[in-house]
Short mmCIF file of N, CA and C in Angstrom, two decimals:
data_model
loop_
_atom_site.label_atom_id
_atom_site.label_comp_id
_atom_site.label_asym_id
_atom_site.label_seq_id
_atom_site.Cartn_x
_atom_site.Cartn_y
_atom_site.Cartn_z
N MET U 1 41.05 -106.91 -70.96
CA MET U 1 40.60 -106.99 -69.58
C MET U 1 39.91 -105.69 -69.18
N ALA U 2 38.85 -105.84 -68.45
CA ALA U 2 38.13 -104.68 -67.92
C ALA U 2 38.57 -104.44 -66.48
N HIS U 3 38.25 -103.27 -65.98
CA HIS U 3 38.57 -102.90 -64.60
C HIS U 3 37.29 -102.46 -63.89
N TRP U 4 37.28 -102.69 -62.57
CA TRP U 4 36.08 -102.46 -61.77
C TRP U 4 36.44 -101.86 -60.43
N LEU U 5 35.42 -101.42 -59.70
CA LEU U 5 35.58 -100.97 -58.32
C LEU U 5 34.48 -101.61 -57.50
N TYR U 6 34.87 -102.20 -56.38
CA TYR U 6 33.94 -102.88 -55.47
C TYR U 6 33.93 -102.11 -54.16
N LYS U 7 32.75 -101.71 -53.72
CA LYS U 7 32.61 -100.96 -52.47
C LYS U 7 32.12 -101.86 -51.36
N SER U 8 32.73 -101.69 -50.19
CA SER U 8 32.29 -102.44 -49.03
C SER U 8 32.53 -101.62 -47.77
N GLU U 9 31.57 -101.67 -46.87
CA GLU U 9 31.77 -101.05 -45.56
C GLU U 9 32.69 -101.97 -44.78
N PRO U 10 33.81 -101.45 -44.26
CA PRO U 10 34.75 -102.32 -43.56
C PRO U 10 34.15 -103.04 -42.36
N SER U 11 33.12 -102.48 -41.76
CA SER U 11 32.49 -103.15 -40.62
C SER U 11 31.68 -104.37 -41.07
N ALA U 12 31.28 -104.41 -42.36
CA ALA U 12 30.52 -105.54 -42.90
C ALA U 12 31.46 -106.57 -43.55
N PHE U 13 32.40 -106.08 -44.36
CA PHE U 13 33.39 -106.95 -45.00
C PHE U 13 34.56 -106.08 -45.39
N SER U 14 35.70 -106.37 -44.80
CA SER U 14 36.87 -105.51 -44.99
C SER U 14 37.89 -106.11 -45.94
N TRP U 15 38.83 -105.27 -46.32
CA TRP U 15 39.95 -105.69 -47.15
C TRP U 15 40.73 -106.81 -46.44
N GLU U 16 40.90 -106.68 -45.15
CA GLU U 16 41.62 -107.71 -44.40
C GLU U 16 40.89 -109.05 -44.47
N GLN U 17 39.57 -109.03 -44.43
CA GLN U 17 38.80 -110.26 -44.55
C GLN U 17 38.97 -110.90 -45.93
N LEU U 18 38.99 -110.07 -46.97
CA LEU U 18 39.19 -110.61 -48.31
C LEU U 18 40.59 -111.22 -48.43
N LYS U 19 41.59 -110.55 -47.90
CA LYS U 19 42.94 -111.12 -47.94
C LYS U 19 42.99 -112.45 -47.20
N ALA U 20 42.28 -112.55 -46.10
CA ALA U 20 42.26 -113.79 -45.31
C ALA U 20 41.59 -114.94 -46.07
N ALA U 21 40.75 -114.63 -47.05
CA ALA U 21 40.09 -115.68 -47.84
C ALA U 21 41.07 -116.40 -48.76
N GLY U 22 42.24 -115.84 -48.97
CA GLY U 22 43.28 -116.50 -49.76
C GLY U 22 43.00 -116.55 -51.25
N LYS U 23 43.70 -117.49 -51.91
CA LYS U 23 43.62 -117.61 -53.37
C LYS U 23 42.24 -117.99 -53.86
N GLU U 24 41.48 -118.71 -53.04
CA GLU U 24 40.13 -119.10 -53.45
C GLU U 24 39.21 -117.90 -53.55
N GLY U 25 39.49 -116.85 -52.78
CA GLY U 25 38.63 -115.68 -52.79
C GLY U 25 37.30 -115.96 -52.14
N THR U 26 36.34 -115.12 -52.46
CA THR U 26 35.01 -115.26 -51.88
C THR U 26 33.97 -114.66 -52.82
N GLU U 27 32.74 -115.09 -52.63
CA GLU U 27 31.63 -114.52 -53.40
C GLU U 27 31.44 -113.05 -53.01
N TRP U 28 31.17 -112.22 -54.00
CA TRP U 28 30.84 -110.81 -53.75
C TRP U 28 29.32 -110.73 -53.71
N THR U 29 28.75 -111.05 -52.55
CA THR U 29 27.31 -111.23 -52.41
C THR U 29 26.62 -109.96 -51.91
N GLY U 30 25.30 -110.02 -51.97
CA GLY U 30 24.48 -108.98 -51.36
C GLY U 30 24.17 -107.79 -52.24
N VAL U 31 24.59 -107.82 -53.49
CA VAL U 31 24.34 -106.69 -54.39
C VAL U 31 22.90 -106.79 -54.89
N ARG U 32 22.14 -105.73 -54.63
CA ARG U 32 20.72 -105.73 -55.01
C ARG U 32 20.40 -104.49 -55.84
N ASN U 33 21.22 -104.26 -56.84
CA ASN U 33 21.04 -103.16 -57.77
C ASN U 33 21.26 -103.75 -59.16
N TYR U 34 20.33 -103.49 -60.07
CA TYR U 34 20.40 -104.11 -61.38
C TYR U 34 21.65 -103.70 -62.17
N LEU U 35 22.03 -102.44 -62.12
CA LEU U 35 23.21 -102.00 -62.85
C LEU U 35 24.48 -102.67 -62.30
N ALA U 36 24.60 -102.72 -60.98
CA ALA U 36 25.75 -103.39 -60.37
C ALA U 36 25.75 -104.89 -60.72
N ARG U 37 24.58 -105.51 -60.69
CA ARG U 37 24.48 -106.93 -61.08
C ARG U 37 24.91 -107.12 -62.53
N ASN U 38 24.45 -106.23 -63.41
CA ASN U 38 24.81 -106.34 -64.82
C ASN U 38 26.32 -106.14 -65.02
N ASN U 39 26.91 -105.25 -64.21
CA ASN U 39 28.36 -105.09 -64.27
C ASN U 39 29.05 -106.42 -63.94
N MET U 40 28.56 -107.11 -62.92
CA MET U 40 29.16 -108.40 -62.57
C MET U 40 28.94 -109.44 -63.67
N ARG U 41 27.81 -109.40 -64.31
CA ARG U 41 27.54 -110.35 -65.40
C ARG U 41 28.49 -110.12 -66.58
N ALA U 42 29.03 -108.91 -66.71
CA ALA U 42 29.95 -108.59 -67.80
C ALA U 42 31.40 -108.95 -67.48
N MET U 43 31.68 -109.31 -66.26
CA MET U 43 33.07 -109.56 -65.84
C MET U 43 33.61 -110.87 -66.40
N GLN U 44 34.93 -110.87 -66.57
CA GLN U 44 35.64 -112.04 -67.05
C GLN U 44 36.68 -112.46 -66.02
N ILE U 45 37.05 -113.74 -66.03
CA ILE U 45 38.11 -114.23 -65.15
C ILE U 45 39.37 -113.40 -65.41
N GLY U 46 39.98 -112.95 -64.34
CA GLY U 46 41.21 -112.17 -64.45
C GLY U 46 41.01 -110.68 -64.47
N ASP U 47 39.76 -110.21 -64.66
CA ASP U 47 39.53 -108.76 -64.59
C ASP U 47 40.00 -108.26 -63.23
N LYS U 48 40.63 -107.10 -63.23
CA LYS U 48 41.13 -106.52 -61.98
C LYS U 48 40.18 -105.42 -61.51
N GLY U 49 40.24 -105.13 -60.23
CA GLY U 49 39.40 -104.08 -59.68
C GLY U 49 40.01 -103.48 -58.43
N PHE U 50 39.44 -102.37 -58.03
CA PHE U 50 39.83 -101.72 -56.78
C PHE U 50 38.88 -102.16 -55.68
N PHE U 51 39.40 -102.31 -54.47
CA PHE U 51 38.60 -102.58 -53.29
C PHE U 51 38.53 -101.27 -52.52
N TYR U 52 37.30 -100.76 -52.34
CA TYR U 52 37.07 -99.45 -51.75
C TYR U 52 36.33 -99.58 -50.43
N HIS U 53 36.90 -99.03 -49.38
CA HIS U 53 36.20 -98.99 -48.09
C HIS U 53 35.26 -97.80 -48.08
N SER U 54 33.97 -98.07 -48.05
CA SER U 54 32.97 -97.00 -48.02
C SER U 54 32.58 -96.69 -46.58
N ASN U 55 31.95 -95.58 -46.40
CA ASN U 55 31.46 -95.08 -45.11
C ASN U 55 32.58 -94.84 -44.10
N ASP U 56 33.34 -95.86 -43.75
CA ASP U 56 34.43 -95.72 -42.79
C ASP U 56 35.73 -95.91 -43.53
N GLY U 57 36.47 -94.85 -43.72
CA GLY U 57 37.72 -94.92 -44.46
C GLY U 57 37.66 -94.12 -45.74
N LEU U 58 36.66 -94.38 -46.56
CA LEU U 58 36.47 -93.69 -47.83
C LEU U 58 37.76 -93.66 -48.64
N GLU U 59 38.30 -94.87 -48.90
CA GLU U 59 39.54 -94.94 -49.66
C GLU U 59 39.68 -96.29 -50.36
N ILE U 60 40.43 -96.25 -51.46
CA ILE U 60 40.78 -97.46 -52.20
C ILE U 60 41.98 -98.06 -51.50
N VAL U 61 41.82 -99.30 -51.02
CA VAL U 61 42.85 -99.90 -50.18
C VAL U 61 43.55 -101.09 -50.82
N GLY U 62 43.00 -101.64 -51.90
CA GLY U 62 43.61 -102.83 -52.48
C GLY U 62 43.15 -103.09 -53.90
N ILE U 63 43.80 -104.09 -54.49
CA ILE U 63 43.47 -104.54 -55.84
C ILE U 63 43.00 -105.99 -55.76
N VAL U 64 41.92 -106.26 -56.48
CA VAL U 64 41.31 -107.59 -56.50
C VAL U 64 41.29 -108.12 -57.92
N GLU U 65 40.93 -109.40 -58.02
CA GLU U 65 40.84 -110.07 -59.31
C GLU U 65 39.61 -110.97 -59.31
N VAL U 66 38.88 -110.98 -60.41
CA VAL U 66 37.74 -111.88 -60.57
C VAL U 66 38.28 -113.29 -60.73
N CYS U 67 37.81 -114.22 -59.87
CA CYS U 67 38.30 -115.60 -59.94
C CYS U 67 37.17 -116.60 -60.23
N ALA U 68 35.92 -116.14 -60.32
CA ALA U 68 34.80 -116.99 -60.76
C ALA U 68 33.77 -116.10 -61.44
N LEU U 69 33.27 -116.57 -62.56
CA LEU U 69 32.29 -115.80 -63.33
C LEU U 69 30.98 -115.66 -62.59
N SER U 70 30.16 -114.77 -63.10
CA SER U 70 28.84 -114.50 -62.53
C SER U 70 28.05 -115.80 -62.34
N HIS U 71 27.45 -115.92 -61.16
CA HIS U 71 26.64 -117.08 -60.82
C HIS U 71 25.59 -116.63 -59.80
N PRO U 72 24.57 -117.45 -59.53
CA PRO U 72 23.54 -117.03 -58.58
C PRO U 72 24.14 -116.68 -57.21
N ASP U 73 23.69 -115.58 -56.66
CA ASP U 73 24.14 -115.12 -55.35
C ASP U 73 23.55 -116.03 -54.28
N SER U 74 24.41 -116.66 -53.51
CA SER U 74 23.95 -117.62 -52.50
C SER U 74 23.15 -116.96 -51.38
N THR U 75 23.26 -115.65 -51.23
CA THR U 75 22.49 -114.96 -50.18
C THR U 75 21.11 -114.52 -50.66
N ALA U 76 20.83 -114.71 -51.95
CA ALA U 76 19.55 -114.29 -52.51
C ALA U 76 18.49 -115.37 -52.39
N LYS U 77 18.82 -116.46 -51.73
CA LYS U 77 17.91 -117.58 -51.53
C LYS U 77 17.38 -118.07 -52.88
N GLU U 78 16.10 -118.02 -53.09
CA GLU U 78 15.52 -118.53 -54.34
C GLU U 78 15.23 -117.43 -55.35
N ASP U 79 15.67 -116.22 -55.08
CA ASP U 79 15.45 -115.09 -55.99
C ASP U 79 16.56 -115.09 -57.04
N LEU U 80 16.26 -115.62 -58.21
CA LEU U 80 17.26 -115.82 -59.24
C LEU U 80 17.65 -114.55 -60.00
N ARG U 81 17.10 -113.41 -59.61
CA ARG U 81 17.49 -112.16 -60.27
C ARG U 81 18.90 -111.74 -59.92
N TRP U 82 19.43 -112.21 -58.78
CA TRP U 82 20.67 -111.66 -58.24
C TRP U 82 21.85 -112.60 -58.42
N ASP U 83 22.89 -112.07 -59.01
CA ASP U 83 24.12 -112.80 -59.28
C ASP U 83 25.26 -112.20 -58.48
N CYS U 84 26.36 -112.91 -58.50
CA CYS U 84 27.60 -112.39 -57.92
C CYS U 84 28.77 -113.01 -58.67
N VAL U 85 29.94 -112.46 -58.48
CA VAL U 85 31.18 -113.06 -58.94
C VAL U 85 31.99 -113.41 -57.71
N ASP U 86 33.04 -114.17 -57.90
CA ASP U 86 34.00 -114.39 -56.81
C ASP U 86 35.22 -113.54 -57.10
N ILE U 87 35.75 -112.92 -56.05
CA ILE U 87 36.96 -112.12 -56.19
C ILE U 87 37.99 -112.55 -55.14
N ARG U 88 39.23 -112.27 -55.43
CA ARG U 88 40.31 -112.52 -54.47
C ARG U 88 41.23 -111.31 -54.42
N ALA U 89 41.89 -111.15 -53.29
CA ALA U 89 42.84 -110.06 -53.11
C ALA U 89 44.09 -110.34 -53.94
N VAL U 90 44.59 -109.30 -54.59
CA VAL U 90 45.83 -109.40 -55.37
C VAL U 90 46.96 -108.71 -54.61
N ARG U 91 46.72 -107.48 -54.16
CA ARG U 91 47.74 -106.74 -53.43
C ARG U 91 47.16 -105.51 -52.76
N ASP U 92 47.85 -105.08 -51.73
CA ASP U 92 47.51 -103.82 -51.07
C ASP U 92 47.89 -102.66 -51.97
N MET U 93 47.18 -101.55 -51.82
CA MET U 93 47.65 -100.31 -52.43
C MET U 93 48.78 -99.81 -51.51
N PRO U 94 49.95 -99.51 -52.06
CA PRO U 94 51.03 -99.02 -51.20
C PRO U 94 50.61 -97.79 -50.39
N LYS U 95 49.82 -96.93 -51.04
CA LYS U 95 49.27 -95.75 -50.37
C LYS U 95 47.78 -95.71 -50.69
N PRO U 96 46.90 -95.93 -49.70
CA PRO U 96 45.47 -95.86 -50.00
C PRO U 96 45.11 -94.53 -50.68
N VAL U 97 44.18 -94.60 -51.62
CA VAL U 97 43.76 -93.42 -52.37
C VAL U 97 42.39 -93.00 -51.84
N SER U 98 42.35 -91.82 -51.25
CA SER U 98 41.12 -91.35 -50.61
C SER U 98 40.13 -90.81 -51.63
N LEU U 99 38.86 -90.84 -51.25
CA LEU U 99 37.81 -90.25 -52.07
C LEU U 99 38.10 -88.77 -52.29
N LYS U 100 38.60 -88.11 -51.28
CA LYS U 100 38.95 -86.69 -51.39
C LYS U 100 39.97 -86.47 -52.51
N ASP U 101 40.99 -87.33 -52.56
CA ASP U 101 42.01 -87.20 -53.61
C ASP U 101 41.46 -87.53 -54.98
N VAL U 102 40.58 -88.52 -55.06
CA VAL U 102 39.94 -88.86 -56.34
C VAL U 102 39.13 -87.67 -56.84
N LYS U 103 38.34 -87.07 -55.96
CA LYS U 103 37.51 -85.93 -56.35
C LYS U 103 38.35 -84.71 -56.73
N ALA U 104 39.54 -84.60 -56.18
CA ALA U 104 40.41 -83.46 -56.47
C ALA U 104 41.15 -83.59 -57.81
N SER U 105 41.15 -84.79 -58.37
CA SER U 105 41.88 -85.04 -59.61
C SER U 105 41.01 -84.73 -60.83
N GLU U 106 41.48 -83.83 -61.67
CA GLU U 106 40.75 -83.52 -62.91
C GLU U 106 40.66 -84.74 -63.81
N LYS U 107 41.68 -85.59 -63.77
CA LYS U 107 41.70 -86.79 -64.60
C LYS U 107 40.62 -87.79 -64.20
N LEU U 108 40.12 -87.68 -62.97
CA LEU U 108 39.13 -88.63 -62.46
C LEU U 108 37.74 -88.01 -62.29
N ALA U 109 37.52 -86.84 -62.85
CA ALA U 109 36.26 -86.12 -62.67
C ALA U 109 35.05 -86.91 -63.16
N LYS U 110 35.23 -87.78 -64.15
CA LYS U 110 34.11 -88.55 -64.70
C LYS U 110 34.07 -89.98 -64.17
N MET U 111 34.94 -90.30 -63.23
CA MET U 111 34.97 -91.66 -62.67
C MET U 111 33.66 -91.95 -61.95
N SER U 112 33.15 -93.17 -62.08
CA SER U 112 31.89 -93.54 -61.43
C SER U 112 31.92 -93.31 -59.93
N LEU U 113 33.08 -93.46 -59.31
CA LEU U 113 33.19 -93.22 -57.87
C LEU U 113 32.78 -91.79 -57.52
N VAL U 114 32.98 -90.87 -58.46
CA VAL U 114 32.62 -89.46 -58.27
C VAL U 114 31.19 -89.20 -58.72
N THR U 115 30.78 -89.80 -59.83
CA THR U 115 29.49 -89.47 -60.43
C THR U 115 28.35 -90.39 -60.00
N SER U 116 28.67 -91.61 -59.56
CA SER U 116 27.65 -92.59 -59.16
C SER U 116 27.99 -93.13 -57.78
N MET U 117 28.03 -92.26 -56.82
CA MET U 117 28.53 -92.57 -55.49
C MET U 117 27.89 -93.80 -54.86
N ARG U 118 26.63 -94.06 -55.13
CA ARG U 118 25.92 -95.12 -54.41
C ARG U 118 26.07 -96.50 -55.06
N LEU U 119 26.56 -96.55 -56.29
CA LEU U 119 26.66 -97.82 -57.00
C LEU U 119 27.78 -98.68 -56.40
N SER U 120 27.46 -99.90 -55.99
CA SER U 120 28.40 -100.73 -55.23
C SER U 120 29.41 -101.49 -56.08
N VAL U 121 29.12 -101.70 -57.35
CA VAL U 121 30.05 -102.33 -58.28
C VAL U 121 30.08 -101.47 -59.53
N GLN U 122 31.24 -100.87 -59.80
CA GLN U 122 31.33 -99.85 -60.84
C GLN U 122 32.41 -100.17 -61.86
N PRO U 123 32.20 -99.75 -63.11
CA PRO U 123 33.28 -99.88 -64.09
C PRO U 123 34.34 -98.80 -63.85
N VAL U 124 35.56 -99.12 -64.23
CA VAL U 124 36.69 -98.19 -64.17
C VAL U 124 37.35 -98.21 -65.54
N THR U 125 37.54 -97.06 -66.15
CA THR U 125 38.19 -97.02 -67.46
C THR U 125 39.68 -97.33 -67.31
N ASP U 126 40.32 -97.67 -68.42
CA ASP U 126 41.75 -97.95 -68.40
C ASP U 126 42.54 -96.74 -67.90
N ASP U 127 42.17 -95.54 -68.37
CA ASP U 127 42.88 -94.32 -67.93
C ASP U 127 42.68 -94.08 -66.43
N GLU U 128 41.46 -94.30 -65.93
CA GLU U 128 41.20 -94.15 -64.50
C GLU U 128 42.00 -95.16 -63.70
N TRP U 129 42.05 -96.39 -64.20
CA TRP U 129 42.83 -97.44 -63.54
C TRP U 129 44.29 -97.01 -63.36
N LEU U 130 44.88 -96.56 -64.45
CA LEU U 130 46.29 -96.16 -64.40
C LEU U 130 46.51 -94.96 -63.49
N GLU U 131 45.60 -94.00 -63.51
CA GLU U 131 45.75 -92.81 -62.67
C GLU U 131 45.62 -93.14 -61.20
N VAL U 132 44.62 -93.94 -60.83
CA VAL U 132 44.45 -94.31 -59.42
C VAL U 132 45.65 -95.14 -58.95
N CYS U 133 46.11 -96.05 -59.80
CA CYS U 133 47.30 -96.84 -59.43
C CYS U 133 48.50 -95.92 -59.22
N ARG U 134 48.68 -94.93 -60.10
CA ARG U 134 49.77 -93.98 -59.94
C ARG U 134 49.64 -93.23 -58.63
N MET U 135 48.43 -92.76 -58.32
CA MET U 135 48.18 -92.04 -57.07
C MET U 135 48.46 -92.92 -55.86
N GLY U 136 48.23 -94.20 -56.00
CA GLY U 136 48.44 -95.14 -54.90
C GLY U 136 49.84 -95.69 -54.80
N GLY U 137 50.74 -95.20 -55.66
CA GLY U 137 52.14 -95.62 -55.59
C GLY U 137 52.47 -96.89 -56.33
N LEU U 138 51.61 -97.31 -57.26
CA LEU U 138 51.88 -98.51 -58.06
C LEU U 138 52.43 -98.08 -59.42
N ASP U 139 53.73 -98.21 -59.58
CA ASP U 139 54.35 -97.83 -60.86
C ASP U 139 54.09 -98.85 -61.96
N ASN U 140 53.92 -100.10 -61.57
CA ASN U 140 53.67 -101.17 -62.52
C ASN U 140 52.40 -101.91 -62.10
N PRO U 141 51.22 -101.32 -62.33
CA PRO U 141 49.98 -101.91 -61.81
C PRO U 141 49.62 -103.23 -62.47
N PRO U 142 48.98 -104.12 -61.71
CA PRO U 142 48.49 -105.36 -62.31
C PRO U 142 47.46 -105.06 -63.39
N ARG U 143 47.54 -105.78 -64.47
CA ARG U 143 46.59 -105.57 -65.57
C ARG U 143 45.77 -106.81 -65.83
#
């Protein structure tokens, strides 16, 4: 299983909105960056990821799971270049992990959240996954 990070401005789509979508989850639409799109094309059912509130909050607030493979983004109209996956909320982070704390951790110095700030869908290594989960108070993180 791979791990990912999904960024969203809470005023546009929040963690609470994703939780409200329930087990069916929702499409992760609106991504218009080729690298982020390619990341979604690489995802598998069951891959876990972090849900990150960007701009307002600047913190990892929850864990998500891919529940539908890459498919055409319904918001892209007839532009077939853009795909999305469906994700659903798995659980809250017991303690949100701030960008400040991520940047302060030597173990996370190479994390895409630090090095590729603008990328909206990012890969997370297994070691980064475990470290962020530890920082967020998850002793037994979902895998």
